[in-house]
mmCIF file of C-alpha atoms in Angstrom:
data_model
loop_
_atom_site.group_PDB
_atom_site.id
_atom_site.type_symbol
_atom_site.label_atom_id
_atom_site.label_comp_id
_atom_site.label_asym_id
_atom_site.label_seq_id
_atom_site.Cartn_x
_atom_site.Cartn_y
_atom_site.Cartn_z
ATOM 1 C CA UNK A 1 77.580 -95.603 223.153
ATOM 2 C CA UNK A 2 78.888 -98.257 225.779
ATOM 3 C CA UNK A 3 82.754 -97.848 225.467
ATOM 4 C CA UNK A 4 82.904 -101.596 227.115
ATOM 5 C CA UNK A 5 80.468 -103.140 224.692
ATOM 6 C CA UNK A 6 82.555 -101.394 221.605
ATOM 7 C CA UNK A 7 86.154 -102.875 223.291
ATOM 8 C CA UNK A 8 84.434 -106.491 223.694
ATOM 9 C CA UNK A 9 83.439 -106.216 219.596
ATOM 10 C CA UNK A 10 86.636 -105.153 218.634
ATOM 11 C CA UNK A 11 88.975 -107.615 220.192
ATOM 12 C CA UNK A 12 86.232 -110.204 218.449
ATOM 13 C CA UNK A 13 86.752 -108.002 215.423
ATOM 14 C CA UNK A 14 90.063 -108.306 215.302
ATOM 15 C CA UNK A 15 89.884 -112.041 215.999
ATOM 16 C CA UNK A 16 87.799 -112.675 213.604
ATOM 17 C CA UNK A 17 89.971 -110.934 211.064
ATOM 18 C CA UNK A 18 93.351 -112.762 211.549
ATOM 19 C CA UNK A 19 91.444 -115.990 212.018
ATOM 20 C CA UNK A 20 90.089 -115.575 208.631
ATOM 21 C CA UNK A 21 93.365 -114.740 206.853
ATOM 22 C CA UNK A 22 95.212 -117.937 208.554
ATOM 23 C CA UNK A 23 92.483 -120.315 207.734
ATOM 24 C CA UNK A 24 93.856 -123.162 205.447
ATOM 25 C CA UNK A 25 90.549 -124.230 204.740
ATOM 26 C CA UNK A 26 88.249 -122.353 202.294
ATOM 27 C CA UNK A 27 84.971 -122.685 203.176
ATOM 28 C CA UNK A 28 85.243 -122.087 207.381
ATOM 29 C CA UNK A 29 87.332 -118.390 206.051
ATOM 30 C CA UNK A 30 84.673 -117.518 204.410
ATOM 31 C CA UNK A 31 82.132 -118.251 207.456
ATOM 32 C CA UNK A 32 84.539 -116.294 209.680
ATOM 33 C CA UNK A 33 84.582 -113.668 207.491
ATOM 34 C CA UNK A 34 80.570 -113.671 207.609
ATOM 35 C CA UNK A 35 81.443 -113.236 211.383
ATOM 36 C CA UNK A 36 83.904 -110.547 211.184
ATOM 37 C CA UNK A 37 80.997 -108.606 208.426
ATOM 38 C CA UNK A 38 78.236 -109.294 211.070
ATOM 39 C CA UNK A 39 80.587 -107.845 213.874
ATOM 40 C CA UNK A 40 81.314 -104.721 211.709
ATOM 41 C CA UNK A 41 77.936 -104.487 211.299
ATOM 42 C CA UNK A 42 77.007 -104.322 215.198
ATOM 43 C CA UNK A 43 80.098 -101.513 215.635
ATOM 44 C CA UNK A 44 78.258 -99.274 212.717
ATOM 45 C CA UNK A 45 74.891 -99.632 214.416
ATOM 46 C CA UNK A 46 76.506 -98.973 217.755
ATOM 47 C CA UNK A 47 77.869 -95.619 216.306
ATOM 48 C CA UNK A 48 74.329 -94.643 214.671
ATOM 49 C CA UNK A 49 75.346 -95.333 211.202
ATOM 50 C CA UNK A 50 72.305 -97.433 211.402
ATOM 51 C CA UNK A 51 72.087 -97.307 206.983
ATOM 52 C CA UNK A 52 75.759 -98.788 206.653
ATOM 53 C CA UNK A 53 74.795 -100.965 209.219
ATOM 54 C CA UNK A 54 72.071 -102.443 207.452
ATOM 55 C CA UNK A 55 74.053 -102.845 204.373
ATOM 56 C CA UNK A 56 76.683 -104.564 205.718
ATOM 57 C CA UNK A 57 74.361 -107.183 207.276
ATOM 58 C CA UNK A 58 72.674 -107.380 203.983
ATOM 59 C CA UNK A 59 75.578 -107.582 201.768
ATOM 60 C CA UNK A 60 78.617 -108.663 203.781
ATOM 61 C CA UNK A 61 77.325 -111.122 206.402
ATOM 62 C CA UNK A 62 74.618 -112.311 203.939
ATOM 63 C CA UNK A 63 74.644 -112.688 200.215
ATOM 64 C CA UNK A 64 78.450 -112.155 199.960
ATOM 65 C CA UNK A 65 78.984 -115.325 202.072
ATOM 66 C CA UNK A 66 76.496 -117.098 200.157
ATOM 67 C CA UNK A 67 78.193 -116.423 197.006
ATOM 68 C CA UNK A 68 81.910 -117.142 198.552
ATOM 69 C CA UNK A 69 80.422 -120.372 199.787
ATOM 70 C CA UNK A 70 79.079 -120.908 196.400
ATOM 71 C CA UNK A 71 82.390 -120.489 194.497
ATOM 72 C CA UNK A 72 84.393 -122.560 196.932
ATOM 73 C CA UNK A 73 82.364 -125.696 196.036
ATOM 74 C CA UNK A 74 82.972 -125.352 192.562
ATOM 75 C CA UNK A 75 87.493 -124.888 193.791
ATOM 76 C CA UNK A 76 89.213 -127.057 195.510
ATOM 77 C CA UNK A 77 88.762 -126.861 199.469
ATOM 78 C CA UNK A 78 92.187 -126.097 200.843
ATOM 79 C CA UNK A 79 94.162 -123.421 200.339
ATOM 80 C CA UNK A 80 97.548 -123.575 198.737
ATOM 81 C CA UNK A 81 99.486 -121.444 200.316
ATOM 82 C CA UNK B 1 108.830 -111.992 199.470
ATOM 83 C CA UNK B 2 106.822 -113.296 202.592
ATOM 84 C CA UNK B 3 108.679 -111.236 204.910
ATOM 85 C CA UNK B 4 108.734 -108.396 202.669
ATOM 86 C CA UNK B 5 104.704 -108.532 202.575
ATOM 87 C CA UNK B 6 104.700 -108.284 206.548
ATOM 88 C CA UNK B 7 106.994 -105.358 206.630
ATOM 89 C CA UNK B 8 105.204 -103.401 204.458
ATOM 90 C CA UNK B 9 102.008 -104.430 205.894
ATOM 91 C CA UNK B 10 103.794 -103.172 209.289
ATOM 92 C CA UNK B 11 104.963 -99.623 208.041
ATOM 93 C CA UNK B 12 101.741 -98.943 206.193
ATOM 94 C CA UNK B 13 100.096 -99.814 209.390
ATOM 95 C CA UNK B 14 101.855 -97.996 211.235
ATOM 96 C CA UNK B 15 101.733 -94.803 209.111
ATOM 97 C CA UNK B 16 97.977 -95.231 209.181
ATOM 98 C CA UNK B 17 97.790 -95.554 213.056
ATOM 99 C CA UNK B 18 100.054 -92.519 213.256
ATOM 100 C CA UNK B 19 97.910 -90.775 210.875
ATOM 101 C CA UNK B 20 94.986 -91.103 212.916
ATOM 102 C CA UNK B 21 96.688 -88.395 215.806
ATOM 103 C CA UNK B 22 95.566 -85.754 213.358
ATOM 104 C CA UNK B 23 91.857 -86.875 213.043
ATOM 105 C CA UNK B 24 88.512 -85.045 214.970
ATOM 106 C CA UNK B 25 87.887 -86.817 217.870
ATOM 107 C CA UNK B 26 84.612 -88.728 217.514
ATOM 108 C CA UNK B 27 81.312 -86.782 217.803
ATOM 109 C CA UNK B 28 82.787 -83.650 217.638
ATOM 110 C CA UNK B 29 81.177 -81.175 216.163
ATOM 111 C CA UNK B 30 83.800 -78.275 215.225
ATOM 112 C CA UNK B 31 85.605 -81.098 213.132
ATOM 113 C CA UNK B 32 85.891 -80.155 209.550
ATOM 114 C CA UNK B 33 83.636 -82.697 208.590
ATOM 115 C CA UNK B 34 80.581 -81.352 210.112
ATOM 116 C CA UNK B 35 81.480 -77.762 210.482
ATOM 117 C CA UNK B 36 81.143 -77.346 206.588
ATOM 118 C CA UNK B 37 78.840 -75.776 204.869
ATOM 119 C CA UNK B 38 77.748 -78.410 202.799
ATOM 120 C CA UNK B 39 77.255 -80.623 205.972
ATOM 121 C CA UNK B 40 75.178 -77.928 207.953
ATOM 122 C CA UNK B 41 72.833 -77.680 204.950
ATOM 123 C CA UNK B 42 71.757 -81.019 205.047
ATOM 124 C CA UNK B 43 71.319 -81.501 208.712
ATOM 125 C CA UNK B 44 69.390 -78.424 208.920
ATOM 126 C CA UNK B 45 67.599 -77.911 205.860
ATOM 127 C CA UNK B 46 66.642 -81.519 204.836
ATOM 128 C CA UNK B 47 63.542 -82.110 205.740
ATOM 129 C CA UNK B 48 62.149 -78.534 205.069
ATOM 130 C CA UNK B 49 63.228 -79.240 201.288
ATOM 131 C CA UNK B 50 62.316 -82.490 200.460
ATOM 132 C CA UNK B 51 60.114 -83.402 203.434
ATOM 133 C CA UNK B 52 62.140 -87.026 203.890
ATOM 134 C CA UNK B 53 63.241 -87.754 207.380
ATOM 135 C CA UNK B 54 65.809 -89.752 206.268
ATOM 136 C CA UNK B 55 69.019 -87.817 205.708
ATOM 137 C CA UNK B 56 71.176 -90.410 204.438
ATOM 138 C CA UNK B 57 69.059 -91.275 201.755
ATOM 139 C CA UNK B 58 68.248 -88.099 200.712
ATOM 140 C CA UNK B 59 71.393 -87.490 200.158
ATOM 141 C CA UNK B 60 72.029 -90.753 198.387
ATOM 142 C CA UNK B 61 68.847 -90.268 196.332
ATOM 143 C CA UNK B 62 68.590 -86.199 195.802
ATOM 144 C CA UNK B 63 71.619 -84.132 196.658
ATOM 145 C CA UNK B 64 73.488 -86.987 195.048
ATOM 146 C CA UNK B 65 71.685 -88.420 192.549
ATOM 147 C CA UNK B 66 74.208 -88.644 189.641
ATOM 148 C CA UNK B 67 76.520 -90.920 192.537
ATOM 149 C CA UNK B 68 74.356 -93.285 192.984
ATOM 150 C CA UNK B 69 72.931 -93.905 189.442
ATOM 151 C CA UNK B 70 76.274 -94.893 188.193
ATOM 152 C CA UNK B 71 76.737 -97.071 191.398
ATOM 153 C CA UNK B 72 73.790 -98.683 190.191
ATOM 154 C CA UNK B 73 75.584 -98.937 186.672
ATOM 155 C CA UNK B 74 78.827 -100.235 188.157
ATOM 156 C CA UNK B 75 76.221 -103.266 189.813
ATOM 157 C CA UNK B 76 75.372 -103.486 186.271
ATOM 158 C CA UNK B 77 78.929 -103.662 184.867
ATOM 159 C CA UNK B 78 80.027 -106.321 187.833
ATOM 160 C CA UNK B 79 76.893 -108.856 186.649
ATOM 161 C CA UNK B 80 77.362 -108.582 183.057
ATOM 162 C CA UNK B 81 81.131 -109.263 183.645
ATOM 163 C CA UNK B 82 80.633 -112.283 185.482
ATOM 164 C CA UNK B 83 78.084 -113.598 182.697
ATOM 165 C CA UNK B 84 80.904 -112.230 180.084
ATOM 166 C CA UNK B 85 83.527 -114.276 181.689
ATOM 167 C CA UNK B 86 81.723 -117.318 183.124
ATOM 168 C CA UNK B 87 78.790 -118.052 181.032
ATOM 169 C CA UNK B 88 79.107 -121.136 179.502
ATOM 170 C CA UNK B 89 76.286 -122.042 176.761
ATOM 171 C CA UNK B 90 77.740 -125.599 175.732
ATOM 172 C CA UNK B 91 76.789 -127.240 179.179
ATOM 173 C CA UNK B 92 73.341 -126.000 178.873
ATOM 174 C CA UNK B 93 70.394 -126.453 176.579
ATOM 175 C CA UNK B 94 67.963 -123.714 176.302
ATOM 176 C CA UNK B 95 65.035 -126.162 177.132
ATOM 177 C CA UNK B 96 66.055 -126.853 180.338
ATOM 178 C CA UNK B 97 64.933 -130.543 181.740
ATOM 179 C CA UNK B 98 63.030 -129.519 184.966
ATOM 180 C CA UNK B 99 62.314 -132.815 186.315
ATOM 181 C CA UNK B 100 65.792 -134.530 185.814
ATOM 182 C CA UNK B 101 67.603 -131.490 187.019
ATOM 183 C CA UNK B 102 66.318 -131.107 191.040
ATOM 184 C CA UNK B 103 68.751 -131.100 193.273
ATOM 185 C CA UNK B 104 67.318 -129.152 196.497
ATOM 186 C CA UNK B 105 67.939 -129.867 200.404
ATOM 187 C CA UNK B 106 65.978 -131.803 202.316
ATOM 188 C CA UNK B 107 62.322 -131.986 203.280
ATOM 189 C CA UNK B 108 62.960 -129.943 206.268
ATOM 190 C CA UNK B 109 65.024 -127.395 205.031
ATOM 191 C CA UNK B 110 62.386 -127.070 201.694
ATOM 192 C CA UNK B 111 59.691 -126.924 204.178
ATOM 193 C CA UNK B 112 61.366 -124.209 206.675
ATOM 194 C CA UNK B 113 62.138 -121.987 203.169
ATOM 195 C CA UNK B 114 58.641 -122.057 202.286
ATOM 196 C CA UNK B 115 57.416 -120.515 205.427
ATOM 197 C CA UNK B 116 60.138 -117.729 205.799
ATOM 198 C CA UNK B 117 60.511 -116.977 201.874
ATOM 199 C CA UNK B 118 57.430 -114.372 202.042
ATOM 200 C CA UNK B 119 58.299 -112.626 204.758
ATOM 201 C CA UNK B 120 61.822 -112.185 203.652
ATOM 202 C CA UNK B 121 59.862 -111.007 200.382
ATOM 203 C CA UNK B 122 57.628 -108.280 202.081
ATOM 204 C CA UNK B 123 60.427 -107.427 204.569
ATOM 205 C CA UNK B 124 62.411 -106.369 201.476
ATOM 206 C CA UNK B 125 59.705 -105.037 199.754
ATOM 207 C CA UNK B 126 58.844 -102.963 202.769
ATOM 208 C CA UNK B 127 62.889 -101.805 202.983
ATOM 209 C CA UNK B 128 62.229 -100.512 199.616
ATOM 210 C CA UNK B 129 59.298 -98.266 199.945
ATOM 211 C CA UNK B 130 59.915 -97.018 203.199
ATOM 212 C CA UNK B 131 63.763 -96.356 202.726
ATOM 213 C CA UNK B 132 63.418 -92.382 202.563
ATOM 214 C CA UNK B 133 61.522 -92.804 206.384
ATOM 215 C CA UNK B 134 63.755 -95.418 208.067
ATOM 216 C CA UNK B 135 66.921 -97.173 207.450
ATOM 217 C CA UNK B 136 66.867 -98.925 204.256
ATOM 218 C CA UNK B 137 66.492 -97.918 200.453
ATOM 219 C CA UNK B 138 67.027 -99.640 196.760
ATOM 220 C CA UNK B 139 70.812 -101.548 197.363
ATOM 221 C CA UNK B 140 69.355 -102.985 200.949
ATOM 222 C CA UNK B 141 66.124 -103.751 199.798
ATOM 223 C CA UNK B 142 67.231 -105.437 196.323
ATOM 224 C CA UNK B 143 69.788 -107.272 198.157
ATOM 225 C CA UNK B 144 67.357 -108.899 200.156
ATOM 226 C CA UNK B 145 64.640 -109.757 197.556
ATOM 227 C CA UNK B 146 68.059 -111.024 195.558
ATOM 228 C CA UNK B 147 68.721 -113.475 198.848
ATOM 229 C CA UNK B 148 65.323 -114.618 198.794
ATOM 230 C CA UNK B 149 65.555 -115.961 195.217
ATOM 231 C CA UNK B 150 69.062 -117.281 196.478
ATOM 232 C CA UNK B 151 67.692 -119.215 199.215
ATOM 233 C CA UNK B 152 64.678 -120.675 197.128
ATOM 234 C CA UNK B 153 67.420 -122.040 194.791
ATOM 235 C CA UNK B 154 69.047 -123.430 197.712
ATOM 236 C CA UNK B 155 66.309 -125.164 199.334
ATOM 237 C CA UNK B 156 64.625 -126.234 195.889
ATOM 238 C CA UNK B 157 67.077 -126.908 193.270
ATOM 239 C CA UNK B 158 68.377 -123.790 190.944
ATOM 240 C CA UNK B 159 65.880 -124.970 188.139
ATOM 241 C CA UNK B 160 63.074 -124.627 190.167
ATOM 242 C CA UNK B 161 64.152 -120.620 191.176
ATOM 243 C CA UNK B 162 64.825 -120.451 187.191
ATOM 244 C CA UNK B 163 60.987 -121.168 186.247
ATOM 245 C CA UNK B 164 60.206 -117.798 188.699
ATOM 246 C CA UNK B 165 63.501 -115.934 187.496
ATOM 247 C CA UNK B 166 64.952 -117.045 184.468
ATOM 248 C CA UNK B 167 68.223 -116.020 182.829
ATOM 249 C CA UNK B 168 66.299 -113.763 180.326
ATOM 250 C CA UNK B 169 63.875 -112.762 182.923
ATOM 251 C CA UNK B 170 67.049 -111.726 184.989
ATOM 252 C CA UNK B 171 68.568 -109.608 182.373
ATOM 253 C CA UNK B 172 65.364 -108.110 181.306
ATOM 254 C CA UNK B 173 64.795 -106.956 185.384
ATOM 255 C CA UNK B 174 68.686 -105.335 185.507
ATOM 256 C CA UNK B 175 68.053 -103.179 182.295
ATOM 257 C CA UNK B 176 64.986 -102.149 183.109
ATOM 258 C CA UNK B 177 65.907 -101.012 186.819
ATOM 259 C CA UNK B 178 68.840 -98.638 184.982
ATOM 260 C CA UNK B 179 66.091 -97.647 182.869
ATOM 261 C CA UNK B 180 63.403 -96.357 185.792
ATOM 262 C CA UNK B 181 66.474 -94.532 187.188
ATOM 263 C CA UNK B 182 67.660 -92.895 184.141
ATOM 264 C CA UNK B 183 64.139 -92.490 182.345
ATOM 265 C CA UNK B 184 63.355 -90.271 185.853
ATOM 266 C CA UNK B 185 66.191 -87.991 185.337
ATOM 267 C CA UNK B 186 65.374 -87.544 181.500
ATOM 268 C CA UNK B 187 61.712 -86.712 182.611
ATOM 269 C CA UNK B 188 63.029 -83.820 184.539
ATOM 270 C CA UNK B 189 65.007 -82.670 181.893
ATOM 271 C CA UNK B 190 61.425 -83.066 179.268
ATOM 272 C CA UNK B 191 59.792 -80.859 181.824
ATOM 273 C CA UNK B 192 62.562 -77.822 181.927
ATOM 274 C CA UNK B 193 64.382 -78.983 184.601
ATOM 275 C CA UNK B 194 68.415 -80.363 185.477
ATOM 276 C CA UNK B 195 68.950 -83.542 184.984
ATOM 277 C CA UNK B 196 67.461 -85.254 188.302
ATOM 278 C CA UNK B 197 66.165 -81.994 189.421
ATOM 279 C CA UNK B 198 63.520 -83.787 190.509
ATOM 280 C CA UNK B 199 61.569 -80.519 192.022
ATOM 281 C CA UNK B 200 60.054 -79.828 188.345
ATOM 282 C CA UNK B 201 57.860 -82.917 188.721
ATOM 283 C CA UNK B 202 55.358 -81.210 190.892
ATOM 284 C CA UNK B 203 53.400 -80.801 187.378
ATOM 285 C CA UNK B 204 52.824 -84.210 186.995
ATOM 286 C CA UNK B 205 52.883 -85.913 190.355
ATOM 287 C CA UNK B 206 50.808 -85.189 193.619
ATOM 288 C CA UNK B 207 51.680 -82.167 195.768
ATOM 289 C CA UNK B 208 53.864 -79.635 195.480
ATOM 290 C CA UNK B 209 58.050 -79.314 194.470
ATOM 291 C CA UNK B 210 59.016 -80.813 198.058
ATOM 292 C CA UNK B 211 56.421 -83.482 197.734
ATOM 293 C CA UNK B 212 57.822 -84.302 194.556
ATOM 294 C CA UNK B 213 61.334 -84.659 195.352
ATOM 295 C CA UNK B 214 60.125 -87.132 197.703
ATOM 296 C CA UNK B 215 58.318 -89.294 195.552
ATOM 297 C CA UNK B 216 61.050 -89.550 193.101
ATOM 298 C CA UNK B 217 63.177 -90.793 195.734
ATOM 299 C CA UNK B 218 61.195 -93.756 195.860
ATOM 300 C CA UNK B 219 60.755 -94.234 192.230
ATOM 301 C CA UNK B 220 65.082 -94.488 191.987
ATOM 302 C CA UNK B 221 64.836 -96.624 194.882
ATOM 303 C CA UNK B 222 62.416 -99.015 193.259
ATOM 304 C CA UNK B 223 64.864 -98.549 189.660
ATOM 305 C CA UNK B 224 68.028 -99.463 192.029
ATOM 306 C CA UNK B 225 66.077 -102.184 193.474
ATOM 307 C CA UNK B 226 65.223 -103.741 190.155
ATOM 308 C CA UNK B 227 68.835 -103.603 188.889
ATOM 309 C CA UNK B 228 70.469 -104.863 192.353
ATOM 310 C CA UNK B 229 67.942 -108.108 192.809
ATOM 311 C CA UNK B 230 68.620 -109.321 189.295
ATOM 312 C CA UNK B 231 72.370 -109.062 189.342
ATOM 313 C CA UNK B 232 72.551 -110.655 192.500
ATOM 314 C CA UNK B 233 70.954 -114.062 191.236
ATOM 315 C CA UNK B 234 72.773 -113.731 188.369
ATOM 316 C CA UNK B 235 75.785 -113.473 190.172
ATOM 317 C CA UNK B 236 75.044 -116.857 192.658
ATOM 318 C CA UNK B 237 73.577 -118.982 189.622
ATOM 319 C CA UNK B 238 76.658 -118.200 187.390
ATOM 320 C CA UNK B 239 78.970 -118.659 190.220
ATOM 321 C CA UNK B 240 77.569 -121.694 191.833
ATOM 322 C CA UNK B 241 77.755 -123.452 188.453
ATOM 323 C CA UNK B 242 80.274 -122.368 186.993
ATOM 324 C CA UNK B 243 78.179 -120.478 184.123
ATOM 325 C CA UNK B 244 76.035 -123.421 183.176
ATOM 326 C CA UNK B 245 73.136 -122.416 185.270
ATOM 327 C CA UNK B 246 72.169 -125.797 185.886
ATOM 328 C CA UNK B 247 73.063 -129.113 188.393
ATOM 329 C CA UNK B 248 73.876 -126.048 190.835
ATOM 330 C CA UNK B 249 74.132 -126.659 194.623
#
């Protein structure tokens, strides 16, 4: 456990996170949040939950994003609100 | 009603981060998470019972079997809701033109997919039958195998991943993962055991009680596997058409 490496991928994590939320447009939230699910994903391995880990790359960064991406081409774009 | 969203978001946030004072500090091992009983059991005796190195999924697979069977049904429940709510049959024709209907990326892209698609497949497979000795298991695995059919849709047109995975094909895969899984734990119970007692299988399988228990961790592995790749291309085919399942991305 490098305490520096863990601060680095939280401030990104947190980043990530808020950048997502504000995001007017659809599809780059949804690639941000792919970034903020691989990021989680590097903190779980990093604490030796290497299963959740692997889950979270598997279904957060990957097919989740897929199928967000998916959906948003069959909505409009832009957010409303 | 904006500004009343942020302040709550605030308090509960704050109540949260104040709640945190009272939890173990990380790693330690007098905390009352793994100072239990229950805990100590698993760490220690593990291995000796069910001879799987793997603690998480043993306890995923054995301790708690009953958990993540009906995990596997709520998977179940989440893909036949999205066919229940966004299936549309008038759009679609059940003979399906396959030559009018490609779509696919480009010759690169098809080309790139083609290489990569088996490995993905054996990498999955391999996640699957060797989740009870290193990370890994059924959901991981079946996710995977599930992206692979995603991305060969992607690269060559949704009808063309239809002809290896149809709709019925799809369905047919889900029920009969749920099946495996519960069909395992009703075995037990033919042969005099609990329900997903899985030690009383030593009669019938290889080796003795512990060997057992570790064999029929990969049989609900391979069950949750089945279920978990089918509702996963369900899900993206229904979603990325809107329930026609074809013309999709």
């Amino acid at each position: 456990m490098i305490w520096q490496f863990d601060i680095i991928i939280l401030i990104f994590l947190v980043v990530a996170a808020i950048v997502s939320l504000r995001l007017k447009d659809l599809l780059g939230a949804s690639m941000v949040f792919g970034i903020y699910s691989f990021l989680i994903c590097l903190l779980w391995a990093e604490m030796g939950a290497v299963d959740v880990a692997f889950t979270e790359a598997a279904v957060g960064a990957g097919v989740s994003t897929v199928i967000m991406i998916a959906t948003i081409f069959s909505t409009t774009r832009r957010s409303k609100d | 009603m904006k500004v009343f969203g942020l302040v709550a978001v605030f308090v509960v946030g704050l109540l949260l981060l104040s709640a945190t004072q009272d939890f173990p500090s990380w790693g330690n091992p007098r905390s009352a998470a793994s100072d239990g009983e229950v805990s100590s059991f698993y760490i220690e005796k593990t291995e000796a019972v069910t001879k799987v190195p793997n603690m998480v999924t043993a306890v995923l697979a054995d301790f708690r079997g009953y958990d993540t069977m009906f995990e596997t049904v709520v998977i179940f429940i989440a893909g036949i809701g999205i066919i229940a709510v966004l299936r549309n049959f008038e759009g679609s024709d059940s003979s399906i033109d396959y030559d009018n209907d490609d779509n696919g990326a480009g010759l690169l892209a098809r080309f790139t997919c083609s290489l990569i698609l088996p490995f993905i497949q054996i990498f999955a497979l391999y996640v699957v039958a060797h989740g009870h000795h290193s990370p890994g298991g059924g959901f991981q695995g079946g996710v995977m195998l599930g992206a692979s059919y995603i991305l060969l849709a992607l690269a060559f047109g949704l009808s063309k991943a239809k002809r290896i995975f149809s709709e019925r094909r799809t369905m047919i895969f889900a029920v009969v993962g749920i099946f495996i899984y519960v069909g395992w734990g009703v075995l037990c119970l033919l042969l005099g055991g609990e329900f997903l007692n899985y030690s009383v299988l030593d009669s019938i399988l290889p080796g003795d009680a512990m060997m057992a228990r570790s064999y029929s961790m990969l049989v609900v592995e391979i069950g949750v596997a089945f279920t978990v790749t089918a509702i996963m291309f369900s899900m993206y085919s229904n979603l990325s058409t809107r329930g026609r399942l074809s013309k999709g991305l």
